CSV table of C-alpha atoms and ligand atoms in Angstrom, one decimal:
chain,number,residue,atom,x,y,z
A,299,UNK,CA,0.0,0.0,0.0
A,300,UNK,CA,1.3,3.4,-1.1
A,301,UNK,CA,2.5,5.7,2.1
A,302,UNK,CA,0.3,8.8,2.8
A,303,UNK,CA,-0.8,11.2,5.1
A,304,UNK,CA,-3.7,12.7,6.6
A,305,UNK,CA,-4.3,16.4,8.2
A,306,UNK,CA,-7.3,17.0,10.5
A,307,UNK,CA,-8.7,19.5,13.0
A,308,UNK,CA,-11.3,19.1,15.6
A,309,UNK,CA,-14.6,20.9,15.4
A,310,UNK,CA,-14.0,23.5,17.9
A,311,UNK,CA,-10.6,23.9,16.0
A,312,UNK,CA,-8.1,23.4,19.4
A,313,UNK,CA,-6.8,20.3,18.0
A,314,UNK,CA,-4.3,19.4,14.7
A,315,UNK,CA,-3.6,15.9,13.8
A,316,UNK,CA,-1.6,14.7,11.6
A,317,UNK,CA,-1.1,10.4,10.9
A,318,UNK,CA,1.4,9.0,8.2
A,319,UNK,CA,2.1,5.3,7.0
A,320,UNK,CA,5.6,5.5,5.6
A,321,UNK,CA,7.0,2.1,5.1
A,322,UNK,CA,7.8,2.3,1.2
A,323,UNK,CA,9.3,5.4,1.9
A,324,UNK,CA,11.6,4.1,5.0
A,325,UNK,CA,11.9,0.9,3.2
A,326,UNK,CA,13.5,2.7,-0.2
A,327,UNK,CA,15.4,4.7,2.3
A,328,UNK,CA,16.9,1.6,4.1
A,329,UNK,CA,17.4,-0.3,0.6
A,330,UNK,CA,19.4,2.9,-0.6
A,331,UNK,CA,21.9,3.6,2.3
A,332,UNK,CA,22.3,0.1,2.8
A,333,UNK,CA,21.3,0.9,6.4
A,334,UNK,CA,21.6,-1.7,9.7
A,335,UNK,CA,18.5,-2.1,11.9
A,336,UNK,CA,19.3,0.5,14.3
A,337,UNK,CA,19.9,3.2,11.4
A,338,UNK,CA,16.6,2.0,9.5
A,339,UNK,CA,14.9,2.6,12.8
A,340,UNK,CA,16.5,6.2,13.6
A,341,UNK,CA,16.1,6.8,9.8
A,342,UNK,CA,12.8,5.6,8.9
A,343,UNK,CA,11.2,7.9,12.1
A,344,UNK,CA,13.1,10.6,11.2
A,345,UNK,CA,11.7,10.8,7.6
A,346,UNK,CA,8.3,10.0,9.0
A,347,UNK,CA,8.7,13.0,10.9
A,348,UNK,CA,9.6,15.4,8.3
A,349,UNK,CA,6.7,14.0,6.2
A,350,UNK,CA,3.8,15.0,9.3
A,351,UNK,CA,6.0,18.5,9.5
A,352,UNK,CA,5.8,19.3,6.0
A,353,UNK,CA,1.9,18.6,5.4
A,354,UNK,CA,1.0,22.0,5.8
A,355,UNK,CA,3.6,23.0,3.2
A,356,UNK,CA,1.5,23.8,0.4
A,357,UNK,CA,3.2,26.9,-2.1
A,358,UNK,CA,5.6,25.3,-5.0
A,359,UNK,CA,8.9,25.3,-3.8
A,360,UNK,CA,8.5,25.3,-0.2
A,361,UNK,CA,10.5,22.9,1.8
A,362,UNK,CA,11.4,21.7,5.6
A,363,UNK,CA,14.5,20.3,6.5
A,364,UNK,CA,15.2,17.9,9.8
A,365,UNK,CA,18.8,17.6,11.3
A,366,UNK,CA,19.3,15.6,13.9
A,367,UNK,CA,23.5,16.7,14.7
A,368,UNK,CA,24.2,14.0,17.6
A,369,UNK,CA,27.5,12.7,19.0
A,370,UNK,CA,26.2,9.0,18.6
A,371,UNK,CA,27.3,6.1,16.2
A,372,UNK,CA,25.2,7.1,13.6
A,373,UNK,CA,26.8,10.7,13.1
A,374,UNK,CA,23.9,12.8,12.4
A,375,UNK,CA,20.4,12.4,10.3
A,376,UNK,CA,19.7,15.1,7.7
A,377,UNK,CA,16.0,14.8,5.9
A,378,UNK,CA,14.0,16.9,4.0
A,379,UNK,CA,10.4,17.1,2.3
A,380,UNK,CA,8.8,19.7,0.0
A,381,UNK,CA,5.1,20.5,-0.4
A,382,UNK,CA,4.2,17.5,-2.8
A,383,UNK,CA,5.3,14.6,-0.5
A,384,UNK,CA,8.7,14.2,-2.1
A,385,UNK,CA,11.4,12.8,1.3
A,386,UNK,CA,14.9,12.3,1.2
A,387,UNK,CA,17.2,11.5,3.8
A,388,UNK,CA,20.5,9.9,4.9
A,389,UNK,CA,22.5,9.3,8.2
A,390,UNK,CA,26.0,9.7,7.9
A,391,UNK,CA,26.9,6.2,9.2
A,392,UNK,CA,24.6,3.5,8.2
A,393,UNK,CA,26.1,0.2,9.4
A,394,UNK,CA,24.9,1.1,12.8
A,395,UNK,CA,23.0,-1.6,14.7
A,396,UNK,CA,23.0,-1.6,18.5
A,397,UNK,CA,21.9,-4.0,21.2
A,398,UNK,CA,18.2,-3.3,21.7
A,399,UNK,CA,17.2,-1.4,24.9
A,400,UNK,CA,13.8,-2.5,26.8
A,401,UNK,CA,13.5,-5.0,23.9
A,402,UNK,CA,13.0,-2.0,21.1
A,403,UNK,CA,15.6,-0.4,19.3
A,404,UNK,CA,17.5,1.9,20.7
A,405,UNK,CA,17.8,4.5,18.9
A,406,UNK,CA,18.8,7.0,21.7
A,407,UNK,CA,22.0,5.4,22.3
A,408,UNK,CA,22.7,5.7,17.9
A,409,UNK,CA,21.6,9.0,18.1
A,410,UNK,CA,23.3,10.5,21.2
A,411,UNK,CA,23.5,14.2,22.4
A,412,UNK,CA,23.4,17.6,20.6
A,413,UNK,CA,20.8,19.6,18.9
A,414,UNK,CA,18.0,19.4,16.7
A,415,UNK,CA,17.7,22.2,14.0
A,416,UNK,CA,14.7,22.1,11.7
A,417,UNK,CA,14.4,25.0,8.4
A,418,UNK,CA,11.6,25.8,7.2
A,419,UNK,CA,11.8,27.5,3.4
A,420,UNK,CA,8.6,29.2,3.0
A,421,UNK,CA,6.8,31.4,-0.3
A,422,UNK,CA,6.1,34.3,1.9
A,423,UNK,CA,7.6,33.9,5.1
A,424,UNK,CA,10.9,33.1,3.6
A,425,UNK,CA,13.4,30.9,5.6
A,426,UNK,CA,13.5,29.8,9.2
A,427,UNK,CA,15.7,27.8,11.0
A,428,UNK,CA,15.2,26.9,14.8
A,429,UNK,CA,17.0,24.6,16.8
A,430,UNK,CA,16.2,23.0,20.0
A,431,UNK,CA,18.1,20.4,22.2
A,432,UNK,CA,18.4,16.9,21.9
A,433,UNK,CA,16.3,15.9,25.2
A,434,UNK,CA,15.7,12.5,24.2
A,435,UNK,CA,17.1,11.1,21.1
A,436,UNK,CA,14.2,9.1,20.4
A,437,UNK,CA,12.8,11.3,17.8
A,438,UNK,CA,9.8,11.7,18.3
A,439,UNK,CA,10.5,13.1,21.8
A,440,UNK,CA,12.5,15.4,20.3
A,441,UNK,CA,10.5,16.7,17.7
A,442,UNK,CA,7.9,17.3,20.3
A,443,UNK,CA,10.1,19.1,22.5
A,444,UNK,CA,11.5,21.7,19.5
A,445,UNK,CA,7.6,22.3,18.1
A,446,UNK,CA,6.5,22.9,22.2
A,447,UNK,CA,9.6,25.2,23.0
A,448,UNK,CA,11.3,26.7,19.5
A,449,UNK,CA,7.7,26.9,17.5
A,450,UNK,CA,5.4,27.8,21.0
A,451,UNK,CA,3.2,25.1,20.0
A,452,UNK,CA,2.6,22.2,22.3
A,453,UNK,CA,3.2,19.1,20.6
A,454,UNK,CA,3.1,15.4,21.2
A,455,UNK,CA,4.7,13.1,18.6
A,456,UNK,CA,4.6,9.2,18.1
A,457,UNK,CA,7.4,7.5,15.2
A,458,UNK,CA,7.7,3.5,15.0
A,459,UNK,CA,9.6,1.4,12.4
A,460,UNK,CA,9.2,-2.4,12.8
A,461,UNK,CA,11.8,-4.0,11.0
A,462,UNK,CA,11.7,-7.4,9.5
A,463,UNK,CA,14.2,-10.3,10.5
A,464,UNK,CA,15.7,-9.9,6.7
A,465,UNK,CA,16.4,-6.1,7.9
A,466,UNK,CA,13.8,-4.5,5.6
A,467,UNK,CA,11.1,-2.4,6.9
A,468,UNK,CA,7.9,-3.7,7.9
A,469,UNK,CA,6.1,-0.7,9.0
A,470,UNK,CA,6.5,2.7,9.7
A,471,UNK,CA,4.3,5.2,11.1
A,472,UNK,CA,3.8,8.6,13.4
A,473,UNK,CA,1.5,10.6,14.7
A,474,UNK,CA,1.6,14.3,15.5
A,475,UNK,CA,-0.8,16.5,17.8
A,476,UNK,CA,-0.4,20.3,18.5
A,477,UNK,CA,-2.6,21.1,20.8
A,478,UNK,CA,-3.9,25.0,20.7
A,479,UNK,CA,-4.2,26.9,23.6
A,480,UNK,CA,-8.6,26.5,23.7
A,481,UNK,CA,-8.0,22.8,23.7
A,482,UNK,CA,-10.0,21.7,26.9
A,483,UNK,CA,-9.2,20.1,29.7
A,484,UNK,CA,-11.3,16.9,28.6
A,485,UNK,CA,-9.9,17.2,25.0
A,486,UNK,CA,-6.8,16.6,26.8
A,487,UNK,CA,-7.3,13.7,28.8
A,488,UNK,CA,-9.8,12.3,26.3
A,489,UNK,CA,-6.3,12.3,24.1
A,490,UNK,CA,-4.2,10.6,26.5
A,491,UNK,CA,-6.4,7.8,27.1
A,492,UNK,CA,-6.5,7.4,23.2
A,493,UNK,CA,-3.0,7.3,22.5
A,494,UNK,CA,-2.9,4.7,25.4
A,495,UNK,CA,-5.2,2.5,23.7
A,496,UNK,CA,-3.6,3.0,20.8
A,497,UNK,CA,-0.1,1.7,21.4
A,498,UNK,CA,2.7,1.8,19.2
A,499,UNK,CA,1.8,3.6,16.0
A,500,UNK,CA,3.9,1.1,14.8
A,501,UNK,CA,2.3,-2.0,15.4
A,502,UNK,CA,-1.2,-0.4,14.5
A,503,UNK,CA,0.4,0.4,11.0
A,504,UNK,CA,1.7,-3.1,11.1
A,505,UNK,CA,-1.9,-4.6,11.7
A,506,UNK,CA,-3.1,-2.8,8.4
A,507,UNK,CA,-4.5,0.5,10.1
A,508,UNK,CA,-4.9,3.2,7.3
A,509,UNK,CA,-4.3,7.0,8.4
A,510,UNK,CA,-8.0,7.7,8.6
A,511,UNK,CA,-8.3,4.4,11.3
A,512,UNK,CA,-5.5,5.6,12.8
A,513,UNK,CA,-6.5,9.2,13.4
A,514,UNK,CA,-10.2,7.6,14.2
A,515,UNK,CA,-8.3,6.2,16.9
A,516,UNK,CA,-6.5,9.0,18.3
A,517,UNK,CA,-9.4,11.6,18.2
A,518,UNK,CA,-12.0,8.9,19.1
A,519,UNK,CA,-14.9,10.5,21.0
A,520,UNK,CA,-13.4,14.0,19.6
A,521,UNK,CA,-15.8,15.3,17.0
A,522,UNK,CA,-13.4,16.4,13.9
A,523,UNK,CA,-12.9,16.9,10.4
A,524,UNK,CA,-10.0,15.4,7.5
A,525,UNK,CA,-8.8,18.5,5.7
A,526,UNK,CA,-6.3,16.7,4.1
A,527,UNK,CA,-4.8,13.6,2.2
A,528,UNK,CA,-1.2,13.4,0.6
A,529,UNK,CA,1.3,10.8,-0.9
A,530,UNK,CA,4.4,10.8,0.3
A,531,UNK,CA,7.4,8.5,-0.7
A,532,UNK,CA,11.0,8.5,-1.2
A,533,UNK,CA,12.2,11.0,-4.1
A,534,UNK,CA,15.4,13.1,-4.5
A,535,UNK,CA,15.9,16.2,-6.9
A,536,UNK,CA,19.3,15.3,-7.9
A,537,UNK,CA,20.0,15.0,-11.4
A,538,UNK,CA,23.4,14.1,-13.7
A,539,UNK,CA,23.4,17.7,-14.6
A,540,UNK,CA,23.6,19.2,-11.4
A,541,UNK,CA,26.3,16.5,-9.9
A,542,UNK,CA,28.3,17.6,-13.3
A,543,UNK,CA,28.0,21.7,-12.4
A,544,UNK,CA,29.3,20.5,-8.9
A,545,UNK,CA,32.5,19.2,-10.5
A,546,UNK,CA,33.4,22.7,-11.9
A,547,UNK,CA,34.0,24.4,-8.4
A,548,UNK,CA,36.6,21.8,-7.5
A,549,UNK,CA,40.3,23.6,-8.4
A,550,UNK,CA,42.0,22.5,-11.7
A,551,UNK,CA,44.3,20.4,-9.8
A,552,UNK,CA,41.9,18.3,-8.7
A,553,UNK,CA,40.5,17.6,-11.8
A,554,UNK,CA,43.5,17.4,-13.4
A,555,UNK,CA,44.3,14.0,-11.0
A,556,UNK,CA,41.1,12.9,-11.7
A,557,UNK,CA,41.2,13.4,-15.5
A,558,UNK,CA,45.0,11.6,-15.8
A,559,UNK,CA,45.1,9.5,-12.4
A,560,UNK,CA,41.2,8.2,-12.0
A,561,UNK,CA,40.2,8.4,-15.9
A,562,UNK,CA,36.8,9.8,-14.8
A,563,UNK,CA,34.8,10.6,-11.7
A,564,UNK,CA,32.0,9.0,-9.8
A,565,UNK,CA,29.7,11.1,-7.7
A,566,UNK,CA,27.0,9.8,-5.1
A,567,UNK,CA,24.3,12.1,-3.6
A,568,UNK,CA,24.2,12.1,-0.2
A,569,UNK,CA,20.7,11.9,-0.1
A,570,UNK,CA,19.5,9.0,-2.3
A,571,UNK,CA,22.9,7.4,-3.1
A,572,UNK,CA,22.5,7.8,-6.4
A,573,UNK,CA,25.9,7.3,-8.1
A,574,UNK,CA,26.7,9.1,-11.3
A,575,UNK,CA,29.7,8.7,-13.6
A,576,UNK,CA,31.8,10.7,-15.6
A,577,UNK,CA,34.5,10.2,-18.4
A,578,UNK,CA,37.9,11.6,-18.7
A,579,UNK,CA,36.2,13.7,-21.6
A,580,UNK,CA,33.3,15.1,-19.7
A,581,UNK,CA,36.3,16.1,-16.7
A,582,UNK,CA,37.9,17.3,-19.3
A,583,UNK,CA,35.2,20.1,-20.5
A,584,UNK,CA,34.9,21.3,-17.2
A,585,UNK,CA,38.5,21.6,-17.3
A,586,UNK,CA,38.8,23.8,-20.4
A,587,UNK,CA,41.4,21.3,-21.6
A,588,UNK,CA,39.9,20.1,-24.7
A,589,UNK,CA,42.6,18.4,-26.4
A,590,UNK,CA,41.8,15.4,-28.0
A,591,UNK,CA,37.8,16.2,-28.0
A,592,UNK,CA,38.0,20.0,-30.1
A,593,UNK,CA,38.0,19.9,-33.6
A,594,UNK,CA,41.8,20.3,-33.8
A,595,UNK,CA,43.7,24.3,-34.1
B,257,ZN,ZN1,19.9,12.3,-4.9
């Protein structure tokens, strides 16, 4: 089933929710990066996360980014998303897979300590980066904790990835609330006993729960409305082009060695690991040496 997302509000409009499936696009994230259980967990939530942050994202262009810059094994997260579902992301070390902590992954400890900093690249408001501490390094915790303190709105957010004995990803999910300041006192307890029941968003993904049952689940007894459904999945906007107009700031020794000492250059996006490959001649029109391409005088 292809990932989406859904954006909601309760009647009396105190209330945002937000629910994502995202296991294609942790999946083709893990499958990419060649990432180890622990990674595809840390991974996976924190792309689920950028997706729920970027559904309000609606002007062409427009783009959040999510970095998580920790002193763990895993050596930082960096995601983004734009406004038609398109997510990237990469860790900087993905053969990271640690003992599991409470019998769950534990992501903390591949995380570890530092700061979460999160852009947002809007039409009108231009761009906005805000960065918060790493409190927990779960993810979620800490998304929560930049949205309640950096963005003044309180926030509650739920990422799972289940992943398969063969490593791939079985499901992958989250949940995000902000909760205005007219939500009531019932609303808000009405919400905790929800989530309760709910469990691990997770395993509810896992069990074949759509975004609508999901959300039905977290606003049960909570009159509200869906103002929203969007794909999401794994896409990058890298292209050959643009990895060939990055070769032209390197310095003319550079590509010198690898015009005479490589016999060509290969590039890989950080993001998707897409590699691309270039020939001695290609290097060499960058270069402005065009000897042995050029007509001749
Ligand atoms: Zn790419």
């Amino acid at each position: 089933m292809a990932d989406y997302m859904v954006r909601a509000m309760d009647e009396s409009g105190s209330i945002r929710a937000f629910v994502a499936t995202a296991t294609a696009l942790a999946d083709e994230a893990r499958r990419r990066h060649d990432t180890w259980p622990t990674a595809t967990a840390a991974l996976g939530r924190a792309l689920t996360g950028t997706a729920l942050l970027s559904a309000t994202l609606k002007d062409e262009g427009e783009s959040i980014t999510l970095r998580l810059a920790g002193d763990g094994p895993i050596g930082g997260i960096t995601c983004d998303a734009d406004e038609q579902g398109q997510v990237r992301g990469f860790v900087r070390e993905p053969h990271v897979d640690l003992d599991p902590k409470n019998g769950k992954f534990d992501v903390a400890g591949a995380v570890g300590g530092g700061y979460v900093h999160i852009t947002r690249q809007l039409a009108i408001e231009g761009i906005y980066t805000g960065t918060s501490e790493i409190v927990s390094g779960e993810i979620g915790d800490d998304l929560a904790y930049y949205l309640t303190k950096s963005e003044q709105t309180p926030s509650a957010v739920s990422l799972g990835v289940r992943v398969a004995p063969d490593g791939s990803v079985r499901a992958a999910g989250g949940v995000l609330l902000q909760l205005l300041p007219a939500t009531s006192e019932e609303e808000r307890e009405q919400l905790e006993v929800n989530l309760q029941a709910l469990g691990a968003v997770s395993m509810a993904v896992e069990s074949g729960m759509t975004p609508e049952e999901i959300l039905g689940s977290v606003l049960a007894g909570i009159p509200y409305k869906i103002l929203e459904k969007r794909d999401i999945h794994f896409a990058c906007r890298c292209t050959r082009e643009r990895a060939l107009s990055s070769l032209a700031s390197l310095s003319k020794d550079d590509l010198h060695e690898m015009i005479h000492e490589d016999g060509g250059a290969e590039l890989v996006c950080q993001f998707c690991a897409e590699k691309y490959q270039f020939s001695a001649d290609e290097l060499r029109e960058i270069h402005g040496d065009t000897k042995g391409t050029a007509p001749g005088h």
